[in-house]
Amino acid sequence: MDVRQLRNFVAIVDSGSLSKAAERLHIAQPSLSAQLRGLEDELQTQLLVRSAQGVTPTEAGKALYRHARVVLRQMEQIRQEVREGGGSEAGPVAVGFPTTIASILAVPLFARVREQYPGIRLQIFESMSGYIGELLANGRLDLAMLFRDSETRGISVMPLFDEELYVLGGHRVCPAIYEDAEHNADGTCPLEKLDNVPIVAPSASNGLRLLIERSFAQANTELNIVADIDSLPTLIDIARSGDACSILPVSALASRDPALRPPSRRIVAPHLQRPASVCWSNSLPVGSATVAVRQCIADLIRELQADGHWTGITLRRGSYWPN
């Protein structure tokens, strides 16, 4: 087994097809198939399941894929640090953001890294938080912002802030949310006012959806999900129409023109909030470039919160922000 075989195997899994991987790698498909057979013979196990739809990794193939990702990233870091003189902040750093966080943090992070560390090639992935967690576990990311505050097997966690949730829109189906004089002054909405109100939310596997369901159940409030939508722009557009509410952090509106934002109220009694942490894999070496980007993320969060650009979050006091 050599690095070339590992790189080609990763390309096959990522492409989901031998023919697509061969085209991407600029090698003949029969040659790539022969390499794969040789790898399976050497390891004495089947690595891929072939079908008319392409190829998918077996459990053994998934294990090889994770280890191959680690080896390839280590090789890239060795090559970059030796080329740059050892330990300098240079090379690729892959960062994953849930969509709501990407909307406020991705562009400032790009600008900060370009300004302070021109040798770093930033790679930003944006998706639902569950998929970002999978990418981190599979070794495809160096860093990820995830909604958790405790470590899991193989993943280190540095809690940075707690994020409050808001009800957005729904002003046509439930105008009482915004007409309540008692709560209008401080821009809040008691959870009980959302009893049986039409709500659009991410699908059942999403962490935010699970938090919403648990919070409504604990408050003995009827949750009325009328559509499952795994698209942040669509959730916001429906909320803006007033035909249903959505429950999101206010940061989800950061990239929108204020004139195109739905009305919003912070949910109280009880407060709905979730922790957010920067995470990294214990199985990957943490190079100086990754440490630099991690620090940039923490600094930007503090700055955006301090100047009022990122509302609805409370910083976690600790190693980054001492009391």
mmCIF file of N, CA and C in Angstrom, residues 114-228:
data_model
loop_
_atom_site.group_PDB
_atom_site.id
_atom_site.type_symbol
_atom_site.label_atom_id
_atom_site.label_comp_id
_atom_site.label_asym_id
_atom_site.label_seq_id
_atom_site.Cartn_x
_atom_site.Cartn_y
_atom_site.Cartn_z
ATOM 1 N N ARG A 114 -6.886 36.058 4.715
ATOM 2 C CA ARG A 114 -6.154 36.616 3.574
ATOM 3 C C ARG A 114 -5.235 37.745 4.011
ATOM 4 N N GLU A 115 -5.698 38.543 4.964
ATOM 5 C CA GLU A 115 -4.922 39.692 5.418
ATOM 6 C C GLU A 115 -3.750 39.276 6.293
ATOM 7 N N GLN A 116 -4.002 38.373 7.251
ATOM 8 C CA GLN A 116 -2.975 38.044 8.230
ATOM 9 C C GLN A 116 -2.116 36.854 7.851
ATOM 10 N N TYR A 117 -2.673 35.918 7.079
ATOM 11 C CA TYR A 117 -1.936 34.693 6.746
ATOM 12 C C TYR A 117 -2.094 34.374 5.256
ATOM 13 N N PRO A 118 -1.449 35.144 4.395
ATOM 14 C CA PRO A 118 -1.613 34.935 2.949
ATOM 15 C C PRO A 118 -1.130 33.571 2.475
ATOM 16 N N GLY A 119 -0.320 32.888 3.284
ATOM 17 C CA GLY A 119 0.149 31.555 2.894
ATOM 18 C C GLY A 119 -0.863 30.451 3.139
ATOM 19 N N ILE A 120 -1.941 30.766 3.862
ATOM 20 C CA ILE A 120 -2.973 29.765 4.151
ATOM 21 C C ILE A 120 -4.023 29.771 3.031
ATOM 22 N N ARG A 121 -4.329 28.594 2.519
ATOM 23 C CA ARG A 121 -5.391 28.453 1.519
ATOM 24 C C ARG A 121 -6.627 27.920 2.236
ATOM 25 N N LEU A 122 -7.551 28.810 2.491
ATOM 26 C CA LEU A 122 -8.746 28.464 3.256
ATOM 27 C C LEU A 122 -9.733 27.696 2.384
ATOM 28 N N GLN A 123 -10.280 26.625 2.948
ATOM 29 C CA GLN A 123 -11.334 25.863 2.282
ATOM 30 C C GLN A 123 -12.553 25.896 3.203
ATOM 31 N N ILE A 124 -13.653 26.473 2.725
ATOM 32 C CA ILE A 124 -14.849 26.626 3.558
ATOM 33 C C ILE A 124 -15.960 25.739 3.020
ATOM 34 N N PHE A 125 -16.502 24.905 3.896
ATOM 35 C CA PHE A 125 -17.637 24.038 3.574
ATOM 36 C C PHE A 125 -18.843 24.542 4.361
ATOM 37 N N GLU A 126 -19.973 24.674 3.689
ATOM 38 C CA GLU A 126 -21.201 25.122 4.341
ATOM 39 C C GLU A 126 -22.295 24.091 4.119
ATOM 40 N N SER A 127 -22.927 23.668 5.210
ATOM 41 C CA SER A 127 -24.002 22.689 5.087
ATOM 42 C C SER A 127 -24.765 22.640 6.409
ATOM 43 N N MET A 128 -25.715 21.706 6.496
ATOM 44 C CA MET A 128 -26.394 21.455 7.756
ATOM 45 C C MET A 128 -25.386 20.918 8.778
ATOM 46 N N SER A 129 -25.617 21.192 10.046
ATOM 47 C CA SER A 129 -24.630 20.861 11.076
ATOM 48 C C SER A 129 -24.333 19.368 11.149
ATOM 49 N N GLY A 130 -25.338 18.513 10.898
ATOM 50 C CA GLY A 130 -25.100 17.077 10.957
ATOM 51 C C GLY A 130 -24.089 16.625 9.931
ATOM 52 N N TYR A 131 -24.189 17.154 8.717
ATOM 53 C CA TYR A 131 -23.251 16.778 7.659
ATOM 54 C C TYR A 131 -21.862 17.334 7.938
ATOM 55 N N ILE A 132 -21.795 18.551 8.495
ATOM 56 C CA ILE A 132 -20.492 19.120 8.869
ATOM 57 C C ILE A 132 -19.813 18.227 9.903
ATOM 58 N N GLY A 133 -20.584 17.699 10.852
ATOM 59 C CA GLY A 133 -20.024 16.785 11.844
ATOM 60 C C GLY A 133 -19.479 15.515 11.206
ATOM 61 N N GLU A 134 -20.175 14.990 10.196
ATOM 62 C CA GLU A 134 -19.696 13.799 9.485
ATOM 63 C C GLU A 134 -18.386 14.088 8.758
ATOM 64 N N LEU A 135 -18.294 15.228 8.103
ATOM 65 C CA LEU A 135 -17.067 15.591 7.388
ATOM 66 C C LEU A 135 -15.884 15.687 8.353
ATOM 67 N N LEU A 136 -16.132 16.247 9.539
ATOM 68 C CA LEU A 136 -15.059 16.354 10.532
ATOM 69 C C LEU A 136 -14.627 14.971 11.001
ATOM 70 N N ALA A 137 -15.596 14.097 11.285
ATOM 71 C CA ALA A 137 -15.284 12.746 11.757
ATOM 72 C C ALA A 137 -14.547 11.937 10.694
ATOM 73 N N ASN A 138 -14.815 12.213 9.411
ATOM 74 C CA ASN A 138 -14.175 11.469 8.317
ATOM 75 C C ASN A 138 -12.830 12.042 7.911
ATOM 76 N N GLY A 139 -12.374 13.071 8.607
ATOM 77 C CA GLY A 139 -11.064 13.620 8.304
ATOM 78 C C GLY A 139 -11.035 14.580 7.135
ATOM 79 N N ARG A 140 -12.199 15.032 6.674
ATOM 80 C CA ARG A 140 -12.229 15.941 5.534
ATOM 81 C C ARG A 140 -12.148 17.406 5.954
ATOM 82 N N LEU A 141 -12.264 17.671 7.245
ATOM 83 C CA LEU A 141 -12.172 19.025 7.767
ATOM 84 C C LEU A 141 -11.105 19.089 8.847
ATOM 85 N N ASP A 142 -10.444 20.236 8.934
ATOM 86 C CA ASP A 142 -9.510 20.486 10.028
ATOM 87 C C ASP A 142 -10.238 21.086 11.228
ATOM 88 N N LEU A 143 -11.237 21.919 10.943
ATOM 89 C CA LEU A 143 -11.999 22.594 11.988
ATOM 90 C C LEU A 143 -13.471 22.626 11.596
ATOM 91 N N ALA A 144 -14.339 22.675 12.589
ATOM 92 C CA ALA A 144 -15.768 22.809 12.322
ATOM 93 C C ALA A 144 -16.422 23.547 13.477
ATOM 94 N N MET A 145 -17.381 24.405 13.158
ATOM 95 C CA MET A 145 -18.232 25.001 14.182
ATOM 96 C C MET A 145 -19.452 24.112 14.327
ATOM 97 N N LEU A 146 -19.661 23.584 15.514
ATOM 98 C CA LEU A 146 -20.770 22.667 15.751
ATOM 99 C C LEU A 146 -21.537 23.087 17.000
ATOM 100 N N PHE A 147 -22.794 22.692 17.048
ATOM 101 C CA PHE A 147 -23.660 23.068 18.160
ATOM 102 C C PHE A 147 -23.586 22.005 19.244
ATOM 103 N N ARG A 148 -22.510 22.057 20.003
ATOM 104 C CA ARG A 148 -22.290 21.141 21.127
ATOM 105 C C ARG A 148 -21.300 21.803 22.069
ATOM 106 N N ASP A 149 -21.231 21.313 23.292
ATOM 107 C CA ASP A 149 -20.245 21.851 24.229
ATOM 108 C C ASP A 149 -19.527 20.755 25.003
ATOM 109 N N SER A 150 -19.660 19.512 24.558
ATOM 110 C CA SER A 150 -18.948 18.408 25.204
ATOM 111 C C SER A 150 -18.251 17.562 24.150
ATOM 112 N N GLU A 151 -17.147 16.969 24.535
ATOM 113 C CA GLU A 151 -16.362 16.183 23.601
ATOM 114 C C GLU A 151 -17.025 14.837 23.336
ATOM 115 N N THR A 152 -16.811 14.354 22.129
ATOM 116 C CA THR A 152 -17.218 13.012 21.767
ATOM 117 C C THR A 152 -15.977 12.250 21.346
ATOM 118 N N ARG A 153 -16.125 10.961 21.105
ATOM 119 C CA ARG A 153 -14.966 10.143 20.787
ATOM 120 C C ARG A 153 -14.242 10.674 19.547
ATOM 121 N N GLY A 154 -12.984 11.022 19.738
ATOM 122 C CA GLY A 154 -12.158 11.469 18.630
ATOM 123 C C GLY A 154 -12.280 12.935 18.276
ATOM 124 N N ILE A 155 -13.169 13.672 18.957
ATOM 125 C CA ILE A 155 -13.393 15.080 18.623
ATOM 126 C C ILE A 155 -13.145 15.965 19.846
ATOM 127 N N SER A 156 -12.236 16.920 19.690
ATOM 128 C CA SER A 156 -11.994 17.908 20.738
ATOM 129 C C SER A 156 -12.915 19.101 20.528
ATOM 130 N N VAL A 157 -13.324 19.711 21.626
ATOM 131 C CA VAL A 157 -14.333 20.765 21.579
ATOM 132 C C VAL A 157 -13.873 21.949 22.421
ATOM 133 N N MET A 158 -13.988 23.155 21.862
ATOM 134 C CA MET A 158 -13.731 24.369 22.629
ATOM 135 C C MET A 158 -14.980 25.244 22.565
ATOM 136 N N PRO A 159 -15.818 25.228 23.610
ATOM 137 C CA PRO A 159 -17.038 26.043 23.602
ATOM 138 C C PRO A 159 -16.717 27.529 23.503
ATOM 139 N N LEU A 160 -17.418 28.237 22.610
ATOM 140 C CA LEU A 160 -17.157 29.657 22.404
ATOM 141 C C LEU A 160 -18.336 30.543 22.782
ATOM 142 N N PHE A 161 -19.562 30.106 22.518
ATOM 143 C CA PHE A 161 -20.698 30.954 22.864
ATOM 144 C C PHE A 161 -21.980 30.137 22.938
ATOM 145 N N ASP A 162 -23.001 30.759 23.542
ATOM 146 C CA ASP A 162 -24.356 30.230 23.538
ATOM 147 C C ASP A 162 -25.198 31.146 22.662
ATOM 148 N N GLU A 163 -26.042 30.542 21.847
ATOM 149 C CA GLU A 163 -26.803 31.273 20.838
ATOM 150 C C GLU A 163 -28.302 31.176 21.139
ATOM 151 N N GLU A 164 -28.962 32.326 21.247
ATOM 152 C CA GLU A 164 -30.397 32.343 21.513
ATOM 153 C C GLU A 164 -31.173 32.173 20.210
ATOM 154 N N LEU A 165 -32.360 31.594 20.330
ATOM 155 C CA LEU A 165 -33.209 31.367 19.168
ATOM 156 C C LEU A 165 -34.365 32.364 19.155
ATOM 157 N N TYR A 166 -34.787 32.714 17.942
ATOM 158 C CA TYR A 166 -35.830 33.707 17.723
ATOM 159 C C TYR A 166 -36.961 33.096 16.897
ATOM 160 N N VAL A 167 -38.157 33.604 17.075
ATOM 161 C CA VAL A 167 -39.244 33.284 16.155
ATOM 162 C C VAL A 167 -39.224 34.350 15.071
ATOM 163 N N LEU A 168 -39.253 33.894 13.820
ATOM 164 C CA LEU A 168 -39.229 34.801 12.677
ATOM 165 C C LEU A 168 -40.559 34.706 11.937
ATOM 166 N N GLY A 169 -41.087 35.851 11.522
ATOM 167 C CA GLY A 169 -42.268 35.873 10.673
ATOM 168 C C GLY A 169 -43.518 35.369 11.360
ATOM 169 N N GLY A 170 -44.444 34.854 10.535
ATOM 170 C CA GLY A 170 -45.711 34.359 11.068
ATOM 171 C C GLY A 170 -46.683 35.458 11.431
ATOM 172 N N HIS A 171 -46.413 36.691 10.994
ATOM 173 C CA HIS A 171 -47.234 37.828 11.397
ATOM 174 C C HIS A 171 -48.634 37.796 10.792
ATOM 175 N N ARG A 172 -48.834 37.025 9.742
ATOM 176 C CA ARG A 172 -50.180 36.918 9.163
ATOM 177 C C ARG A 172 -51.019 35.864 9.876
ATOM 178 N N VAL A 173 -50.378 34.745 10.222
ATOM 179 C CA VAL A 173 -51.128 33.653 10.855
ATOM 180 C C VAL A 173 -51.218 33.815 12.368
ATOM 181 N N CYS A 174 -50.295 34.593 12.933
ATOM 182 C CA CYS A 174 -50.344 34.813 14.387
ATOM 183 C C CYS A 174 -49.853 36.227 14.706
ATOM 184 N N PRO A 175 -50.656 37.245 14.411
ATOM 185 C CA PRO A 175 -50.226 38.628 14.675
ATOM 186 C C PRO A 175 -49.990 38.918 16.148
ATOM 187 N N ALA A 176 -50.558 38.096 17.042
ATOM 188 C CA ALA A 176 -50.395 38.337 18.481
ATOM 189 C C ALA A 176 -48.922 38.276 18.903
ATOM 190 N N ILE A 177 -48.098 37.565 18.131
ATOM 191 C CA ILE A 177 -46.667 37.484 18.459
ATOM 192 C C ILE A 177 -46.061 38.883 18.514
ATOM 193 N N TYR A 178 -46.514 39.755 17.623
ATOM 194 C CA TYR A 178 -45.901 41.075 17.482
ATOM 195 C C TYR A 178 -46.767 42.190 18.058
ATOM 196 N N GLU A 179 -48.000 41.873 18.465
ATOM 197 C CA GLU A 179 -48.897 42.896 18.997
ATOM 198 C C GLU A 179 -48.936 42.916 20.516
ATOM 199 N N ASP A 180 -48.263 41.966 21.153
ATOM 200 C CA ASP A 180 -48.270 41.867 22.609
ATOM 201 C C ASP A 180 -47.518 43.062 23.193
ATOM 202 N N ALA A 181 -48.240 43.996 23.783
ATOM 203 C CA ALA A 181 -47.621 45.214 24.300
ATOM 204 C C ALA A 181 -46.603 44.917 25.395
ATOM 205 N N GLU A 182 -46.885 43.911 26.214
ATOM 206 C CA GLU A 182 -45.991 43.594 27.342
ATOM 207 C C GLU A 182 -44.607 43.195 26.867
ATOM 208 N N HIS A 183 -44.539 42.502 25.726
ATOM 209 C CA HIS A 183 -43.255 41.985 25.260
ATOM 210 C C HIS A 183 -42.709 42.738 24.049
ATOM 211 N N ASN A 184 -43.460 43.681 23.519
ATOM 212 C CA ASN A 184 -42.983 44.417 22.359
ATOM 213 C C ASN A 184 -41.773 45.280 22.675
ATOM 214 N N ALA A 185 -41.761 45.865 23.881
ATOM 215 C CA ALA A 185 -40.690 46.795 24.231
ATOM 216 C C ALA A 185 -39.324 46.129 24.219
ATOM 217 N N ASP A 186 -39.256 44.917 24.735
ATOM 218 C CA ASP A 186 -37.952 44.244 24.778
ATOM 219 C C ASP A 186 -37.786 43.213 23.660
ATOM 220 N N GLY A 187 -38.719 43.178 22.716
ATOM 221 C CA GLY A 187 -38.566 42.323 21.539
ATOM 222 C C GLY A 187 -38.559 40.845 21.849
ATOM 223 N N THR A 188 -39.429 40.390 22.751
ATOM 224 C CA THR A 188 -39.458 38.982 23.124
ATOM 225 C C THR A 188 -40.821 38.367 22.830
ATOM 226 N N CYS A 189 -40.838 37.041 22.847
ATOM 227 C CA CYS A 189 -42.078 36.291 22.637
ATOM 228 C C CYS A 189 -42.073 35.074 23.547
ATOM 229 N N PRO A 190 -43.025 34.972 24.476
ATOM 230 C CA PRO A 190 -43.090 33.763 25.304
ATOM 231 C C PRO A 190 -43.384 32.547 24.429
ATOM 232 N N LEU A 191 -42.778 31.434 24.767
ATOM 233 C CA LEU A 191 -42.952 30.230 23.971
ATOM 234 C C LEU A 191 -44.417 29.819 23.874
ATOM 235 N N GLU A 192 -45.175 30.069 24.918
ATOM 236 C CA GLU A 192 -46.577 29.642 24.923
ATOM 237 C C GLU A 192 -47.385 30.301 23.807
ATOM 238 N N LYS A 193 -46.944 31.475 23.334
ATOM 239 C CA LYS A 193 -47.660 32.140 22.254
ATOM 240 C C LYS A 193 -47.506 31.404 20.917
ATOM 241 N N LEU A 194 -46.589 30.450 20.846
ATOM 242 C CA LEU A 194 -46.390 29.675 19.619
ATOM 243 C C LEU A 194 -47.180 28.371 19.655
ATOM 244 N N ASP A 195 -48.064 28.232 20.625
ATOM 245 C CA ASP A 195 -48.883 27.031 20.738
ATOM 246 C C ASP A 195 -49.740 26.857 19.484
ATOM 247 N N ASN A 196 -49.493 25.751 18.754
ATOM 248 C CA ASN A 196 -50.246 25.374 17.549
ATOM 249 C C ASN A 196 -50.116 26.377 16.401
ATOM 250 N N VAL A 197 -49.131 27.262 16.456
ATOM 251 C CA VAL A 197 -48.885 28.205 15.364
ATOM 252 C C VAL A 197 -48.156 27.471 14.238
ATOM 253 N N PRO A 198 -48.522 27.661 12.973
ATOM 254 C CA PRO A 198 -47.825 26.989 11.871
ATOM 255 C C PRO A 198 -46.336 27.354 11.838
ATOM 256 N N ILE A 199 -45.497 26.325 11.828
ATOM 257 C CA ILE A 199 -44.047 26.523 11.866
ATOM 258 C C ILE A 199 -43.397 25.697 10.760
ATOM 259 N N VAL A 200 -42.436 26.292 10.061
ATOM 260 C CA VAL A 200 -41.587 25.543 9.131
ATOM 261 C C VAL A 200 -40.240 25.369 9.805
ATOM 262 N N ALA A 201 -39.679 24.167 9.681
ATOM 263 C CA ALA A 201 -38.449 23.845 10.409
ATOM 264 C C ALA A 201 -37.615 22.861 9.594
ATOM 265 N N PRO A 202 -36.331 22.728 9.921
ATOM 266 C CA PRO A 202 -35.513 21.704 9.265
ATOM 267 C C PRO A 202 -36.078 20.314 9.544
ATOM 268 N N SER A 203 -35.648 19.343 8.749
ATOM 269 C CA SER A 203 -36.168 17.980 8.865
ATOM 270 C C SER A 203 -35.773 17.338 10.193
ATOM 271 N N ALA A 204 -36.378 16.188 10.464
ATOM 272 C CA ALA A 204 -36.321 15.581 11.797
ATOM 273 C C ALA A 204 -34.918 15.225 12.260
ATOM 274 N N SER A 205 -33.987 14.984 11.351
ATOM 275 C CA SER A 205 -32.633 14.592 11.748
ATOM 276 C C SER A 205 -31.768 15.779 12.138
ATOM 277 N N ASN A 206 -32.244 16.989 11.899
ATOM 278 C CA ASN A 206 -31.455 18.188 12.167
ATOM 279 C C ASN A 206 -31.417 18.500 13.660
ATOM 280 N N GLY A 207 -30.257 18.940 14.153
ATOM 281 C CA GLY A 207 -30.109 19.232 15.569
ATOM 282 C C GLY A 207 -31.020 20.344 16.049
ATOM 283 N N LEU A 208 -31.242 21.361 15.219
ATOM 284 C CA LEU A 208 -32.131 22.449 15.603
ATOM 285 C C LEU A 208 -33.559 21.942 15.757
ATOM 286 N N ARG A 209 -33.983 21.067 14.851
ATOM 287 C CA ARG A 209 -35.337 20.506 14.935
ATOM 288 C C ARG A 209 -35.504 19.729 16.244
ATOM 289 N N LEU A 210 -34.495 18.944 16.607
ATOM 290 C CA LEU A 210 -34.572 18.176 17.849
ATOM 291 C C LEU A 210 -34.674 19.093 19.060
ATOM 292 N N LEU A 211 -33.938 20.198 19.032
ATOM 293 C CA LEU A 211 -33.998 21.159 20.134
ATOM 294 C C LEU A 211 -35.382 21.793 20.224
ATOM 295 N N ILE A 212 -35.954 22.145 19.075
ATOM 296 C CA ILE A 212 -37.291 22.739 19.055
ATOM 297 C C ILE A 212 -38.314 21.759 19.614
ATOM 298 N N GLU A 213 -38.265 20.529 19.145
ATOM 299 C CA GLU A 213 -39.234 19.522 19.610
ATOM 300 C C GLU A 213 -39.120 19.307 21.115
ATOM 301 N N ARG A 214 -37.890 19.208 21.614
ATOM 302 C CA ARG A 214 -37.693 18.974 23.042
ATOM 303 C C ARG A 214 -38.189 20.159 23.864
ATOM 304 N N SER A 215 -37.920 21.376 23.401
ATOM 305 C CA SER A 215 -38.316 22.575 24.151
ATOM 306 C C SER A 215 -39.831 22.722 24.211
ATOM 307 N N PHE A 216 -40.506 22.469 23.099
ATOM 308 C CA PHE A 216 -41.967 22.560 23.098
ATOM 309 C C PHE A 216 -42.580 21.497 24.005
ATOM 310 N N ALA A 217 -42.019 20.283 23.956
ATOM 311 C CA ALA A 217 -42.556 19.199 24.791
ATOM 312 C C ALA A 217 -42.392 19.521 26.273
ATOM 313 N N GLN A 218 -41.226 20.038 26.645
ATOM 314 C CA GLN A 218 -40.979 20.365 28.048
ATOM 315 C C GLN A 218 -41.871 21.501 28.527
ATOM 316 N N ALA A 219 -42.235 22.412 27.626
ATOM 317 C CA ALA A 219 -43.090 23.535 27.995
ATOM 318 C C ALA A 219 -44.569 23.206 27.841
ATOM 319 N N ASN A 220 -44.866 21.955 27.462
ATOM 320 C CA ASN A 220 -46.253 21.517 27.267
ATOM 321 C C ASN A 220 -46.983 22.435 26.280
ATOM 322 N N THR A 221 -46.285 22.783 25.199
ATOM 323 C CA THR A 221 -46.808 23.656 24.156
ATOM 324 C C THR A 221 -46.949 22.855 22.864
ATOM 325 N N GLU A 222 -48.062 23.000 22.169
ATOM 326 C CA GLU A 222 -48.319 22.233 20.950
ATOM 327 C C GLU A 222 -47.430 22.731 19.817
ATOM 328 N N LEU A 223 -46.638 21.815 19.254
ATOM 329 C CA LEU A 223 -45.758 22.147 18.136
ATOM 330 C C LEU A 223 -46.450 21.761 16.833
ATOM 331 N N ASN A 224 -46.630 22.731 15.941
ATOM 332 C CA ASN A 224 -47.355 22.507 14.688
ATOM 333 C C ASN A 224 -46.414 22.718 13.504
ATOM 334 N N ILE A 225 -45.659 21.673 13.166
ATOM 335 C CA ILE A 225 -44.751 21.739 12.013
ATOM 336 C C ILE A 225 -45.565 21.479 10.753
ATOM 337 N N VAL A 226 -45.606 22.462 9.862
ATOM 338 C CA VAL A 226 -46.406 22.320 8.641
ATOM 339 C C VAL A 226 -45.552 21.975 7.418
ATOM 340 N N ALA A 227 -44.226 22.095 7.537
ATOM 341 C CA ALA A 227 -43.345 21.724 6.423
ATOM 342 C C ALA A 227 -41.939 21.500 6.958
ATOM 343 N N ASP A 228 -41.248 20.503 6.382
ATOM 344 C CA ASP A 228 -39.848 20.215 6.700
ATOM 345 C C ASP A 228 -38.991 20.795 5.588
#
